[in-house]
């Protein structure tokens, strides 16, 4: 892999890699730095991973609606090119920063660090990061958040967990979304929970319908927010 080069709000940010240093190692170090900075400012941060269409943005909208009176919230929204999701979240009156990653299919700790420089961490309690819609490589790039959430929806079929075990291993919380469609899709939600726990025994699970908000209180509870 070559240098990551990510564009953030018109500015070009390049991650310089020392020769011989592995990109994942560099990312890990930067993630730890982010974690320290967030801790120093008492900001809780959550990285939300999941495929395109799993319901990440809808869930974030519901979380923001329910939590915005309790916490000062900012949302970082990783996307290849558009600001559609950011606009959806922004309607709820919280600060949203879009990180357009160009061709990169994941966020990394470097772009998150650059984005963190653009907001006032002193005036923030909760940072929610919506990763790029993709269930594979975001798992390999921790961002420095305290918690990682993986969202799957029942419309993605019964094998999401078995096919992406590494992603689920890195998750603290798994959300099973679109619960209202489970019967139509012939998905056994209990089976998905069981598979997740086989991969990550201490994973916490919330079952939601992000459109109606059902299960979002449960998610807030497992996130300890
Ligand atoms: Mg989205
Ligand atoms: Zn990627």
PDB file of C-alpha atoms and ligand atoms in Angstrom:
ATOM      1  CA  UNK A   1       0.000   0.000   0.000  1.00  0.00           C
ATOM      2  CA  UNK A   2       1.205   3.529  -0.768  1.00  0.00           C
ATOM      3  CA  UNK A   3       0.703   6.716   1.206  1.00  0.00           C
ATOM      4  CA  UNK A   4      -2.845   7.575   2.063  1.00  0.00           C
ATOM      5  CA  UNK A   5      -3.793  10.864   0.529  1.00  0.00           C
ATOM      6  CA  UNK A   6      -7.109  12.179   1.660  1.00  0.00           C
ATOM      7  CA  UNK A   7      -8.906  15.402   0.827  1.00  0.00           C
ATOM      8  CA  UNK A   8     -10.623  17.195   3.654  1.00  0.00           C
ATOM      9  CA  UNK A   9     -12.822  20.209   2.891  1.00  0.00           C
ATOM     10  CA  UNK A  10     -10.667  21.389   0.033  1.00  0.00           C
ATOM     11  CA  UNK A  11      -7.363  21.024   1.834  1.00  0.00           C
ATOM     12  CA  UNK A  12      -5.024  18.271   0.924  1.00  0.00           C
ATOM     13  CA  UNK A  13      -3.662  16.228   3.764  1.00  0.00           C
ATOM     14  CA  UNK A  14      -0.926  13.711   3.244  1.00  0.00           C
ATOM     15  CA  UNK A  15       0.193  11.109   5.674  1.00  0.00           C
ATOM     16  CA  UNK A  16       3.950  10.827   5.498  1.00  0.00           C
ATOM     17  CA  UNK A  17       5.205   7.388   6.193  1.00  0.00           C
ATOM     18  CA  UNK A  18       8.712   6.729   7.333  1.00  0.00           C
ATOM     19  CA  UNK A  19      10.402   4.249   5.027  1.00  0.00           C
ATOM     20  CA  UNK A  20       9.868   0.719   6.157  1.00  0.00           C
ATOM     21  CA  UNK A  21       7.004   1.612   8.450  1.00  0.00           C
ATOM     22  CA  UNK A  22       3.864  -0.309   8.005  1.00  0.00           C
ATOM     23  CA  UNK A  23       0.808   1.811   7.281  1.00  0.00           C
ATOM     24  CA  UNK A  24      -1.224  -0.071   9.846  1.00  0.00           C
ATOM     25  CA  UNK A  25       1.402   0.584  12.514  1.00  0.00           C
ATOM     26  CA  UNK A  26       1.437   4.278  11.663  1.00  0.00           C
ATOM     27  CA  UNK A  27      -2.331   4.336  11.878  1.00  0.00           C
ATOM     28  CA  UNK A  28      -2.279   2.612  15.254  1.00  0.00           C
ATOM     29  CA  UNK A  29       0.070   5.244  16.639  1.00  0.00           C
ATOM     30  CA  UNK A  30      -2.022   8.104  15.305  1.00  0.00           C
ATOM     31  CA  UNK A  31      -5.154   6.445  16.687  1.00  0.00           C
ATOM     32  CA  UNK A  32      -3.585   6.307  20.138  1.00  0.00           C
ATOM     33  CA  UNK A  33      -2.744   9.993  19.827  1.00  0.00           C
ATOM     34  CA  UNK A  34      -6.347  10.781  18.924  1.00  0.00           C
ATOM     35  CA  UNK A  35      -7.519   8.727  21.867  1.00  0.00           C
ATOM     36  CA  UNK A  36      -5.270  10.665  24.233  1.00  0.00           C
ATOM     37  CA  UNK A  37      -6.451  14.020  22.896  1.00  0.00           C
ATOM     38  CA  UNK A  38     -10.101  13.002  23.175  1.00  0.00           C
ATOM     39  CA  UNK A  39      -9.580  11.769  26.709  1.00  0.00           C
ATOM     40  CA  UNK A  40      -7.794  14.958  27.664  1.00  0.00           C
ATOM     41  CA  UNK A  41     -10.855  16.909  26.538  1.00  0.00           C
ATOM     42  CA  UNK A  42     -13.322  14.486  28.074  1.00  0.00           C
ATOM     43  CA  UNK A  43     -14.883  13.666  24.732  1.00  0.00           C
ATOM     44  CA  UNK A  44     -16.447  10.256  24.228  1.00  0.00           C
ATOM     45  CA  UNK A  45     -16.037   9.038  20.670  1.00  0.00           C
ATOM     46  CA  UNK A  46     -17.738   6.294  18.712  1.00  0.00           C
ATOM     47  CA  UNK A  47     -16.769   4.872  15.326  1.00  0.00           C
ATOM     48  CA  UNK A  48     -19.749   3.481  13.416  1.00  0.00           C
ATOM     49  CA  UNK A  49     -18.932   0.927  10.739  1.00  0.00           C
ATOM     50  CA  UNK A  50     -21.204  -0.945   8.350  1.00  0.00           C
ATOM     51  CA  UNK A  51     -22.036  -1.530   4.703  1.00  0.00           C
ATOM     52  CA  UNK A  52     -23.719   1.029   2.491  1.00  0.00           C
ATOM     53  CA  UNK A  53     -27.419   0.895   3.232  1.00  0.00           C
ATOM     54  CA  UNK A  54     -27.125  -0.833   6.609  1.00  0.00           C
ATOM     55  CA  UNK A  55     -28.670   2.210   8.266  1.00  0.00           C
ATOM     56  CA  UNK A  56     -25.696   3.988   9.845  1.00  0.00           C
ATOM     57  CA  UNK A  57     -26.891   7.480   8.989  1.00  0.00           C
ATOM     58  CA  UNK A  58     -30.465   6.786  10.061  1.00  0.00           C
ATOM     59  CA  UNK A  59     -29.221   5.435  13.375  1.00  0.00           C
ATOM     60  CA  UNK A  60     -27.003   8.454  13.903  1.00  0.00           C
ATOM     61  CA  UNK A  61     -29.960  10.724  13.186  1.00  0.00           C
ATOM     62  CA  UNK A  62     -31.968   8.948  15.871  1.00  0.00           C
ATOM     63  CA  UNK A  63     -29.075   8.973  18.347  1.00  0.00           C
ATOM     64  CA  UNK A  64     -28.540  12.681  17.771  1.00  0.00           C
ATOM     65  CA  UNK A  65     -32.233  13.437  18.258  1.00  0.00           C
ATOM     66  CA  UNK A  66     -32.314  11.574  21.539  1.00  0.00           C
ATOM     67  CA  UNK A  67     -28.976  12.749  22.903  1.00  0.00           C
ATOM     68  CA  UNK A  68     -28.532  16.314  21.711  1.00  0.00           C
ATOM     69  CA  UNK A  69     -30.076  17.812  24.837  1.00  0.00           C
ATOM     70  CA  UNK A  70     -27.826  15.734  27.056  1.00  0.00           C
ATOM     71  CA  UNK A  71     -24.506  16.104  25.233  1.00  0.00           C
ATOM     72  CA  UNK A  72     -22.786  18.569  22.940  1.00  0.00           C
ATOM     73  CA  UNK A  73     -22.394  16.428  19.847  1.00  0.00           C
ATOM     74  CA  UNK A  74     -20.352  16.569  16.668  1.00  0.00           C
ATOM     75  CA  UNK A  75     -20.533  14.107  13.803  1.00  0.00           C
ATOM     76  CA  UNK A  76     -17.766  13.274  11.350  1.00  0.00           C
ATOM     77  CA  UNK A  77     -19.114  11.766   8.236  1.00  0.00           C
ATOM     78  CA  UNK A  78     -16.810   9.799   5.990  1.00  0.00           C
ATOM     79  CA  UNK A  79     -17.957   9.609   2.400  1.00  0.00           C
ATOM     80  CA  UNK A  80     -16.354   9.113  -0.954  1.00  0.00           C
ATOM     81  CA  UNK A  81     -17.708  12.268  -2.551  1.00  0.00           C
ATOM     82  CA  UNK A  82     -21.168  13.374  -1.467  1.00  0.00           C
ATOM     83  CA  UNK A  83     -22.565  15.328   1.477  1.00  0.00           C
ATOM     84  CA  UNK A  84     -26.001  13.670   1.400  1.00  0.00           C
ATOM     85  CA  UNK A  85     -25.574  12.012   4.799  1.00  0.00           C
ATOM     86  CA  UNK A  86     -24.054  15.096   6.383  1.00  0.00           C
ATOM     87  CA  UNK A  87     -27.033  17.140   5.258  1.00  0.00           C
ATOM     88  CA  UNK A  88     -29.402  14.588   6.782  1.00  0.00           C
ATOM     89  CA  UNK A  89     -27.623  14.679  10.129  1.00  0.00           C
ATOM     90  CA  UNK A  90     -27.071  18.439  10.047  1.00  0.00           C
ATOM     91  CA  UNK A  91     -30.820  19.075  10.045  1.00  0.00           C
ATOM     92  CA  UNK A  92     -30.864  18.048  13.689  1.00  0.00           C
ATOM     93  CA  UNK A  93     -28.807  21.039  14.710  1.00  0.00           C
ATOM     94  CA  UNK A  94     -25.482  19.419  15.528  1.00  0.00           C
ATOM     95  CA  UNK A  95     -22.093  20.147  14.066  1.00  0.00           C
ATOM     96  CA  UNK A  96     -21.328  17.904  11.086  1.00  0.00           C
ATOM     97  CA  UNK A  97     -18.036  17.702   9.275  1.00  0.00           C
ATOM     98  CA  UNK A  98     -17.812  15.739   6.066  1.00  0.00           C
ATOM     99  CA  UNK A  99     -14.574  13.956   5.354  1.00  0.00           C
ATOM    100  CA  UNK A 100     -14.544  13.210   1.674  1.00  0.00           C
ATOM    101  CA  UNK A 101     -12.080  10.411   1.213  1.00  0.00           C
ATOM    102  CA  UNK A 102     -11.965  10.458  -2.588  1.00  0.00           C
ATOM    103  CA  UNK A 103     -11.115   6.930  -3.589  1.00  0.00           C
ATOM    104  CA  UNK A 104     -10.285   5.656  -0.119  1.00  0.00           C
ATOM    105  CA  UNK A 105     -12.834   3.193   1.163  1.00  0.00           C
ATOM    106  CA  UNK A 106     -12.234   3.813   4.867  1.00  0.00           C
ATOM    107  CA  UNK A 107     -11.371   6.579   7.303  1.00  0.00           C
ATOM    108  CA  UNK A 108      -8.021   6.486   9.020  1.00  0.00           C
ATOM    109  CA  UNK A 109      -6.655   8.038  12.194  1.00  0.00           C
ATOM    110  CA  UNK A 110      -4.828  10.716  10.228  1.00  0.00           C
ATOM    111  CA  UNK A 111      -7.905  12.224   8.562  1.00  0.00           C
ATOM    112  CA  UNK A 112      -9.765  12.041  11.843  1.00  0.00           C
ATOM    113  CA  UNK A 113      -6.903  13.910  13.539  1.00  0.00           C
ATOM    114  CA  UNK A 114      -7.104  16.619  10.861  1.00  0.00           C
ATOM    115  CA  UNK A 115     -10.871  16.853  11.326  1.00  0.00           C
ATOM    116  CA  UNK A 116     -10.465  17.063  15.109  1.00  0.00           C
ATOM    117  CA  UNK A 117      -8.283  20.115  14.627  1.00  0.00           C
ATOM    118  CA  UNK A 118     -11.214  21.874  12.985  1.00  0.00           C
ATOM    119  CA  UNK A 119     -13.676  21.573  15.809  1.00  0.00           C
ATOM    120  CA  UNK A 120     -13.611  22.854  19.351  1.00  0.00           C
ATOM    121  CA  UNK A 121     -13.026  19.794  21.499  1.00  0.00           C
ATOM    122  CA  UNK A 122     -13.409  21.954  24.596  1.00  0.00           C
ATOM    123  CA  UNK A 123     -17.033  22.491  23.681  1.00  0.00           C
ATOM    124  CA  UNK A 124     -17.797  18.895  22.918  1.00  0.00           C
ATOM    125  CA  UNK A 125     -18.962  15.849  24.883  1.00  0.00           C
ATOM    126  CA  UNK A 126     -19.665  13.267  22.207  1.00  0.00           C
ATOM    127  CA  UNK A 127     -18.110  12.654  18.814  1.00  0.00           C
ATOM    128  CA  UNK A 128     -19.857  10.230  16.493  1.00  0.00           C
ATOM    129  CA  UNK A 129     -17.918   9.132  13.437  1.00  0.00           C
ATOM    130  CA  UNK A 130     -19.730   7.506  10.546  1.00  0.00           C
ATOM    131  CA  UNK A 131     -17.143   5.489   8.693  1.00  0.00           C
ATOM    132  CA  UNK A 132     -17.222   4.926   4.933  1.00  0.00           C
ATOM    133  CA  UNK A 133     -19.877   2.372   3.974  1.00  0.00           C
ATOM    134  CA  UNK A 134     -17.876  -0.816   3.730  1.00  0.00           C
ATOM    135  CA  UNK A 135     -17.599  -3.737   6.076  1.00  0.00           C
ATOM    136  CA  UNK A 136     -14.051  -4.773   5.335  1.00  0.00           C
ATOM    137  CA  UNK A 137     -11.112  -2.393   5.692  1.00  0.00           C
ATOM    138  CA  UNK A 138     -12.460   0.124   8.253  1.00  0.00           C
ATOM    139  CA  UNK A 139     -11.896  -2.640  10.790  1.00  0.00           C
ATOM    140  CA  UNK A 140      -8.161  -2.498  10.182  1.00  0.00           C
ATOM    141  CA  UNK A 141      -7.943   1.237  10.801  1.00  0.00           C
ATOM    142  CA  UNK A 142      -8.821   2.159  14.376  1.00  0.00           C
ATOM    143  CA  UNK A 143      -9.514   5.890  14.631  1.00  0.00           C
ATOM    144  CA  UNK A 144      -8.856   6.393  18.318  1.00  0.00           C
ATOM    145  CA  UNK A 145     -12.459   6.137  19.439  1.00  0.00           C
ATOM    146  CA  UNK A 146     -13.278   4.519  22.737  1.00  0.00           C
ATOM    147  CA  UNK A 147     -15.973   2.383  21.181  1.00  0.00           C
ATOM    148  CA  UNK A 148     -16.542   0.805  17.817  1.00  0.00           C
ATOM    149  CA  UNK A 149     -19.986  -0.100  16.605  1.00  0.00           C
ATOM    150  CA  UNK A 150     -20.780  -2.311  13.650  1.00  0.00           C
ATOM    151  CA  UNK A 151     -24.195  -2.023  12.049  1.00  0.00           C
ATOM    152  CA  UNK A 152     -25.671  -4.804   9.965  1.00  0.00           C
ATOM    153  CA  UNK A 153     -29.164  -5.055   8.604  1.00  0.00           C
ATOM    154  CA  UNK A 154     -31.244  -8.169   8.161  1.00  0.00           C
ATOM    155  CA  UNK A 155     -31.528  -7.398   4.435  1.00  0.00           C
ATOM    156  CA  UNK A 156     -27.834  -8.215   4.071  1.00  0.00           C
ATOM    157  CA  UNK A 157     -28.574 -11.888   4.598  1.00  0.00           C
ATOM    158  CA  UNK A 158     -27.560 -14.466   7.208  1.00  0.00           C
ATOM    159  CA  UNK A 159     -23.816 -14.600   6.546  1.00  0.00           C
ATOM    160  CA  UNK A 160     -22.547 -11.082   7.264  1.00  0.00           C
ATOM    161  CA  UNK A 161     -20.832 -12.065  10.480  1.00  0.00           C
ATOM    162  CA  UNK A 162     -19.353 -15.316   9.240  1.00  0.00           C
ATOM    163  CA  UNK A 163     -17.971 -13.573   6.160  1.00  0.00           C
ATOM    164  CA  UNK A 164     -16.420 -10.635   8.012  1.00  0.00           C
ATOM    165  CA  UNK A 165     -15.244 -12.064  11.338  1.00  0.00           C
ATOM    166  CA  UNK A 166     -12.388  -9.581  11.681  1.00  0.00           C
ATOM    167  CA  UNK A 167     -14.746  -6.608  11.601  1.00  0.00           C
ATOM    168  CA  UNK A 168     -16.912  -8.117  14.298  1.00  0.00           C
ATOM    169  CA  UNK A 169     -13.881  -8.945  16.407  1.00  0.00           C
ATOM    170  CA  UNK A 170     -13.008  -5.245  16.580  1.00  0.00           C
ATOM    171  CA  UNK A 171     -16.533  -4.177  17.533  1.00  0.00           C
ATOM    172  CA  UNK A 172     -17.696  -3.408  21.059  1.00  0.00           C
ATOM    173  CA  UNK A 173     -21.310  -3.139  20.005  1.00  0.00           C
ATOM    174  CA  UNK A 174     -23.216  -4.771  17.179  1.00  0.00           C
ATOM    175  CA  UNK A 175     -26.458  -3.310  15.914  1.00  0.00           C
ATOM    176  CA  UNK A 176     -28.860  -5.533  14.017  1.00  0.00           C
ATOM    177  CA  UNK A 177     -30.968  -3.057  12.076  1.00  0.00           C
ATOM    178  CA  UNK A 178     -34.191  -3.275  10.036  1.00  0.00           C
ATOM    179  CA  UNK A 179     -35.616  -5.719  12.550  1.00  0.00           C
ATOM    180  CA  UNK A 180     -39.076  -5.146  11.054  1.00  0.00           C
ATOM    181  CA  UNK A 181     -37.911  -6.935   7.887  1.00  0.00           C
ATOM    182  CA  UNK A 182     -36.492 -10.012   9.620  1.00  0.00           C
ATOM    183  CA  UNK A 183     -39.531 -12.154   8.984  1.00  0.00           C
ATOM    184  CA  UNK A 184     -39.792 -11.183   5.325  1.00  0.00           C
ATOM    185  CA  UNK A 185     -36.094 -11.856   4.857  1.00  0.00           C
ATOM    186  CA  UNK A 186     -36.350 -15.099   6.825  1.00  0.00           C
ATOM    187  CA  UNK A 187     -33.569 -14.007   9.134  1.00  0.00           C
ATOM    188  CA  UNK A 188     -33.297 -15.398  12.625  1.00  0.00           C
ATOM    189  CA  UNK A 189     -32.035 -12.500  14.708  1.00  0.00           C
ATOM    190  CA  UNK A 190     -31.146 -14.802  17.608  1.00  0.00           C
ATOM    191  CA  UNK A 191     -28.899 -16.727  15.226  1.00  0.00           C
ATOM    192  CA  UNK A 192     -27.069 -13.526  14.228  1.00  0.00           C
ATOM    193  CA  UNK A 193     -26.562 -12.663  17.878  1.00  0.00           C
ATOM    194  CA  UNK A 194     -25.183 -16.111  18.522  1.00  0.00           C
ATOM    195  CA  UNK A 195     -22.743 -15.854  15.615  1.00  0.00           C
ATOM    196  CA  UNK A 196     -21.542 -12.446  16.795  1.00  0.00           C
ATOM    197  CA  UNK A 197     -20.900 -13.783  20.295  1.00  0.00           C
ATOM    198  CA  UNK A 198     -18.954 -16.710  18.910  1.00  0.00           C
ATOM    199  CA  UNK A 199     -16.628 -14.237  17.175  1.00  0.00           C
ATOM    200  CA  UNK A 200     -16.560 -11.689  20.023  1.00  0.00           C
ATOM    201  CA  UNK A 201     -17.870 -13.155  23.276  1.00  0.00           C
ATOM    202  CA  UNK A 202     -18.269  -9.810  25.060  1.00  0.00           C
ATOM    203  CA  UNK A 203     -19.914  -7.918  22.181  1.00  0.00           C
ATOM    204  CA  UNK A 204     -23.049  -6.054  23.180  1.00  0.00           C
ATOM    205  CA  UNK A 205     -26.027  -6.268  20.876  1.00  0.00           C
ATOM    206  CA  UNK A 206     -28.877  -3.898  20.095  1.00  0.00           C
ATOM    207  CA  UNK A 207     -31.690  -4.755  17.704  1.00  0.00           C
ATOM    208  CA  UNK A 208     -33.189  -1.732  16.008  1.00  0.00           C
ATOM    209  CA  UNK A 209     -35.452  -0.244  13.419  1.00  0.00           C
ATOM    210  CA  UNK A 210     -33.610   2.995  12.742  1.00  0.00           C
ATOM    211  CA  UNK A 211     -36.482   4.465  10.753  1.00  0.00           C
ATOM    212  CA  UNK A 212     -38.983   4.307  13.611  1.00  0.00           C
ATOM    213  CA  UNK A 213     -36.385   4.607  16.363  1.00  0.00           C
ATOM    214  CA  UNK A 214     -37.336   1.256  17.877  1.00  0.00           C
ATOM    215  CA  UNK A 215     -34.412  -0.193  19.837  1.00  0.00           C
ATOM    216  CA  UNK A 216     -32.456   3.067  19.860  1.00  0.00           C
ATOM    217  CA  UNK A 217     -32.936   3.452  23.626  1.00  0.00           C
ATOM    218  CA  UNK A 218     -31.460  -0.018  23.964  1.00  0.00           C
ATOM    219  CA  UNK A 219     -28.510   1.047  21.829  1.00  0.00           C
ATOM    220  CA  UNK A 220     -27.970   4.114  24.003  1.00  0.00           C
ATOM    221  CA  UNK A 221     -27.940   1.828  27.024  1.00  0.00           C
ATOM    222  CA  UNK A 222     -25.357  -0.576  25.600  1.00  0.00           C
ATOM    223  CA  UNK A 223     -23.230   2.393  24.536  1.00  0.00           C
ATOM    224  CA  UNK A 224     -23.423   3.559  28.157  1.00  0.00           C
ATOM    225  CA  UNK A 225     -24.487   7.042  27.042  1.00  0.00           C
TER     226      UNK A 225
HETATM  227 MG1  LIG B   1     -24.657   6.782   5.569  1.00  0.00          MG
HETATM  228 ZN1  LIG B   2     -10.517   0.870   2.626  1.00  0.00          ZN
END
